[in-house]
CSV table of C-alpha atoms in Angstrom, one decimal:
chain,number,residue,atom,x,y,z
X,125,GLY,CA,124.9,95.9,93.1
X,126,ALA,CA,123.8,98.7,94.3
X,127,GLY,CA,120.0,97.5,95.0
X,128,VAL,CA,117.9,94.6,94.2
X,129,SER,CA,117.2,94.8,90.1
X,130,GLN,CA,114.2,93.1,88.3
X,131,THR,CA,113.8,92.4,84.5
X,132,PRO,CA,112.3,92.9,82.6
X,133,SER,CA,110.0,96.4,83.5
X,134,ASN,CA,107.2,95.2,82.0
X,135,LYS,CA,105.4,92.0,80.5
X,136,VAL,CA,103.1,91.6,77.9
X,137,THR,CA,101.9,88.2,76.6
X,138,GLU,CA,98.9,86.3,75.3
X,139,LYS,CA,96.9,83.6,77.6
X,140,GLY,CA,98.8,80.7,77.8
X,141,LYS,CA,102.3,81.2,77.3
X,142,TYR,CA,105.0,80.6,79.4
X,143,VAL,CA,106.7,83.5,81.4
X,144,GLU,CA,110.3,83.9,82.9
X,145,LEU,CA,111.1,86.8,85.7
X,146,ARG,CA,114.2,88.0,86.8
X,147,CYS,CA,115.6,89.3,90.1
X,148,ASP,CA,118.8,90.4,90.9
X,149,PRO,CA,119.4,90.4,94.5
X,150,ILE,CA,121.7,92.8,96.4
X,151,SER,CA,125.3,90.9,96.3
X,152,GLY,CA,125.5,89.4,99.5
X,153,HIS,CA,121.6,89.0,100.8
X,154,THR,CA,121.2,85.2,101.6
X,155,ALA,CA,117.2,85.8,101.9
X,156,LEU,CA,115.3,86.6,98.5
X,157,TYR,CA,111.2,87.0,98.4
X,158,TRP,CA,108.7,87.0,95.5
X,159,TYR,CA,105.7,88.9,96.0
X,160,ARG,CA,102.5,89.7,93.7
X,161,GLN,CA,100.8,92.8,93.7
X,162,SER,CA,97.3,93.7,92.1
X,163,LEU,CA,96.1,97.5,91.7
X,164,GLY,CA,95.1,99.1,95.4
X,165,GLN,CA,96.3,96.5,97.7
X,166,GLY,CA,99.6,95.4,99.5
X,167,PRO,CA,101.7,92.7,98.4
X,168,GLU,CA,101.2,89.2,98.4
X,169,PHE,CA,104.1,86.4,99.5
X,170,LEU,CA,104.4,84.2,97.2
X,171,ILE,CA,107.5,82.3,97.9
X,172,TYR,CA,110.7,83.2,100.7
X,173,PHE,CA,114.2,81.5,99.4
X,174,GLN,CA,117.0,81.2,102.0
X,175,GLY,CA,120.1,80.3,100.0
X,176,THR,CA,119.1,78.0,97.2
X,177,GLY,CA,116.1,76.7,98.8
X,178,ALA,CA,112.7,77.6,99.2
X,179,ALA,CA,112.4,77.8,102.7
X,180,ASP,CA,108.3,78.5,101.8
X,181,ASP,CA,106.5,78.3,99.1
X,182,SER,CA,103.0,78.6,100.3
X,183,GLY,CA,102.4,81.7,98.7
X,184,LEU,CA,102.3,80.2,95.4
X,185,PRO,CA,98.8,79.8,94.4
X,186,ASN,CA,98.9,77.1,92.1
X,187,ASP,CA,101.3,74.9,90.3
X,188,ARG,CA,101.9,76.7,87.3
X,189,PHE,CA,104.0,79.6,89.2
X,190,PHE,CA,107.2,77.9,90.2
X,191,ALA,CA,110.4,79.3,91.1
X,192,VAL,CA,114.3,78.6,91.5
X,193,ARG,CA,117.5,80.2,92.6
X,194,PRO,CA,119.9,78.1,91.9
X,195,GLU,CA,123.1,80.3,93.2
X,196,GLY,CA,122.1,81.2,95.7
X,197,SER,CA,121.8,84.6,94.5
X,198,VAL,CA,119.8,85.3,90.7
X,199,SER,CA,115.9,83.8,91.2
X,200,THR,CA,113.6,83.4,88.7
X,201,LEU,CA,109.8,83.4,88.7
X,202,LYS,CA,108.0,80.7,86.3
X,203,ILE,CA,104.5,81.3,85.4
X,204,GLN,CA,103.1,78.2,82.9
X,205,ARG,CA,100.0,78.5,80.9
X,206,THR,CA,99.5,82.3,81.8
X,207,GLU,CA,95.9,83.8,82.4
X,208,ARG,CA,94.6,86.9,82.5
X,209,GLY,CA,94.4,86.5,86.4
X,210,ASP,CA,97.9,86.6,86.7
X,211,SER,CA,98.4,90.1,85.5
X,212,ALA,CA,99.6,92.2,88.6
X,213,VAL,CA,103.6,93.4,89.4
X,214,TYR,CA,105.6,91.1,90.6
X,215,LEU,CA,107.8,92.2,93.5
X,216,CYS,CA,111.0,90.7,94.8
X,217,ALA,CA,112.8,91.7,97.6
X,218,SER,CA,116.5,90.9,99.7
X,219,SER,CA,117.0,90.4,103.2
X,220,SER,CA,120.1,89.7,105.0
X,221,GLY,CA,119.1,87.3,108.0
X,222,GLY,CA,115.2,88.0,107.3
X,223,ASN,CA,115.3,91.8,108.8
X,224,GLU,CA,115.2,94.6,106.8
X,225,GLN,CA,114.1,93.6,103.5
X,226,PHE,CA,114.8,95.9,100.1
X,227,PHE,CA,112.8,95.9,96.8
X,228,GLY,CA,113.2,96.0,93.5
X,229,PRO,CA,111.4,98.5,91.0
X,230,GLY,CA,109.3,95.6,89.9
X,231,THR,CA,108.0,93.5,86.6
X,232,ARG,CA,104.6,94.5,85.4
X,233,LEU,CA,103.0,91.3,84.1
X,234,THR,CA,100.1,91.8,81.8
X,235,VAL,CA,98.4,88.8,80.0
X,236,LEU,CA,96.1,89.8,77.0
G,118,LYS,CA,96.5,83.2,110.0
G,119,GLN,CA,98.1,86.7,110.7
G,120,GLU,CA,96.2,89.8,109.1
G,121,VAL,CA,97.4,93.1,108.6
G,122,THR,CA,94.8,95.9,108.0
G,123,GLN,CA,95.8,99.6,107.7
G,124,ILE,CA,93.5,103.0,109.0
G,125,PRO,CA,92.5,104.9,107.1
G,126,ALA,CA,92.8,103.8,103.4
G,127,ALA,CA,93.3,107.8,102.2
G,128,LEU,CA,94.4,110.7,103.9
G,129,SER,CA,94.5,114.3,102.2
G,130,VAL,CA,96.1,116.9,104.6
G,131,PRO,CA,97.1,120.6,103.9
G,132,GLU,CA,101.2,121.3,103.8
G,133,GLY,CA,102.7,121.3,107.1
G,134,GLU,CA,99.8,119.0,109.1
G,135,ASN,CA,101.3,116.2,111.8
G,136,LEU,CA,99.8,113.1,110.9
G,137,VAL,CA,99.1,109.2,112.2
G,138,LEU,CA,99.0,106.4,110.2
G,139,ASN,CA,97.6,103.1,111.8
G,140,CYS,CA,98.3,99.6,111.2
G,141,SER,CA,96.8,96.7,113.2
G,142,PHE,CA,97.7,93.1,113.1
G,143,THR,CA,95.8,90.2,114.6
G,144,ASP,CA,98.7,87.9,116.0
G,145,SER,CA,100.9,89.2,117.9
G,146,ALA,CA,103.7,86.8,117.7
G,147,ILE,CA,105.8,89.4,114.9
G,148,TYR,CA,109.6,89.2,115.0
G,149,ASN,CA,109.6,92.1,113.2
G,150,LEU,CA,107.4,95.4,111.0
G,151,GLN,CA,108.6,97.5,108.8
G,152,TRP,CA,107.0,100.4,107.1
G,153,PHE,CA,107.2,101.2,103.2
G,154,ARG,CA,106.2,104.0,101.2
G,155,GLN,CA,105.3,103.4,97.3
G,156,ASP,CA,105.3,105.4,94.8
G,157,PRO,CA,102.9,105.5,92.2
G,158,GLY,CA,104.2,102.7,89.3
G,159,LYS,CA,107.6,101.9,91.5
G,160,GLY,CA,108.5,99.7,93.9
G,161,LEU,CA,108.2,99.7,97.8
G,162,THR,CA,111.1,101.8,99.5
G,163,SER,CA,111.8,101.1,103.6
G,164,LEU,CA,111.2,103.6,106.1
G,165,LEU,CA,111.7,102.7,109.6
G,166,LEU,CA,112.0,98.8,110.8
G,167,ILE,CA,110.8,98.0,114.4
G,168,GLN,CA,112.2,94.8,116.1
G,169,SER,CA,110.1,93.0,118.2
G,170,SER,CA,111.8,94.2,121.2
G,171,GLN,CA,111.8,98.1,120.6
G,172,ARG,CA,109.0,99.9,121.6
G,173,GLU,CA,109.8,102.5,118.9
G,174,GLN,CA,111.9,103.7,115.5
G,175,THR,CA,112.7,107.5,114.3
G,176,SER,CA,114.3,108.9,111.3
G,177,GLY,CA,114.1,112.2,110.4
G,178,ARG,CA,110.4,113.5,110.7
G,179,LEU,CA,109.4,110.0,110.7
G,180,ASN,CA,108.7,107.8,114.0
G,181,ALA,CA,107.1,104.6,114.2
G,182,SER,CA,106.0,103.2,117.2
G,183,LEU,CA,104.5,99.1,117.9
G,184,ASP,CA,103.0,97.5,121.0
G,185,LYS,CA,103.0,93.9,120.2
G,186,SER,CA,100.5,93.0,122.5
G,187,SER,CA,97.8,95.1,120.9
G,188,GLY,CA,98.4,94.1,117.7
G,189,ARG,CA,99.8,98.1,116.5
G,190,SER,CA,102.3,100.7,115.2
G,191,THR,CA,101.6,103.9,114.0
G,192,LEU,CA,103.4,106.2,111.8
G,193,TYR,CA,104.0,109.6,112.9
G,194,ILE,CA,105.1,112.0,110.0
G,195,ALA,CA,106.1,115.5,111.3
G,196,ALA,CA,105.6,118.7,109.8
G,197,SER,CA,104.3,117.1,106.2
G,198,GLN,CA,105.3,118.1,103.2
G,199,PRO,CA,103.8,117.1,98.9
G,200,GLY,CA,106.6,115.4,98.7
G,201,ASP,CA,105.1,112.9,101.2
G,202,SER,CA,102.0,112.1,98.5
G,203,ALA,CA,102.9,108.0,98.3
G,204,THR,CA,101.1,105.0,99.7
G,205,TYR,CA,102.3,104.0,102.9
G,206,LEU,CA,102.5,99.9,103.7
G,207,CYS,CA,103.5,98.2,106.7
G,208,ALA,CA,104.4,94.6,107.0
G,209,VAL,CA,104.9,92.2,110.0
G,210,ARG,CA,107.2,89.5,110.2
G,211,THR,CA,105.1,85.4,111.0
G,212,GLY,CA,107.6,82.8,110.5
G,213,GLN,CA,109.6,82.9,107.5
G,214,ASN,CA,107.9,85.6,105.5
G,215,PHE,CA,105.8,89.5,105.8
G,216,VAL,CA,102.4,90.1,105.3
G,217,PHE,CA,101.2,93.4,104.0
G,218,GLY,CA,98.4,95.9,105.2
G,219,PRO,CA,96.7,97.6,102.1
G,220,GLY,CA,98.5,101.0,102.7
G,221,THR,CA,97.2,104.1,102.7
G,222,ARG,CA,97.2,106.6,100.4
G,223,LEU,CA,98.5,109.6,101.8
G,224,SER,CA,98.1,113.3,99.3
G,225,VAL,CA,99.9,116.3,101.1
G,226,LEU,CA,98.2,119.6,99.3
G,227,PRO,CA,100.5,122.2,99.1
C-alpha cells in the first residue's frame, strides 16, 4: 500500500473486554513498531517486530498486552481485560532496516 | 535508560519568524535521530532523519542538526508559516527501539 494503515480508527469498549487493533505496514518493510500515546505526551514504545518475530517487547506494560505478526506483514495488537488506563491512541510504524519510521494514523481506544 | 526532553514545551511566534526547537537526550550511543510533526488528532509525519555519523540534514525550510557528544539536536524552521503550526517531536533510536520526547507545540500566528 501507499502508507501504513490502521483499523479501526476509533474503538470504544467497556472495562474488562478484549480488543484487537490492526496495523498494515508499508509493503516490503520488515520492521514494525507499536506505540501508545497519551494526551500531551510523546509516543511510548510497546513492541518491535523484525519479520515475524518480536525482537523487543520490553515496552509492553503487562501480560494483558500481546502482539503478533504471523506472516511478517500485518500485525495485531491484542489487549485482554481492558482497563480505563488503557485508553490512549495506539500508533503503528514501519521501516526498512530500522531507519526512517513511517507512521499510521493511529487507533483511538476508549475504555469506559 | 535513554531519556529525551524537548524545550520549549510550547512556542507561539508571528508569521515569518525563524525559530529553533531543541531536543536533548541522555545517552549519546544512538543510531539515528528523527524529527516528526503531528497535527491534532493525526499520526506522525516524518520530517528529517539524521544518522549518527551525520551532523545535519536539510529539507526545504527545515534544517536539523545533531551533536551526538553533547546529546543535542536542533530543528531550525525558516520563515515560519501558519501551516507550520503543529506539535514537533524528536525520537532517538537506541538499540532496537525509539525513544520519543514529549514534543514542542508550535503556533504560528498570521
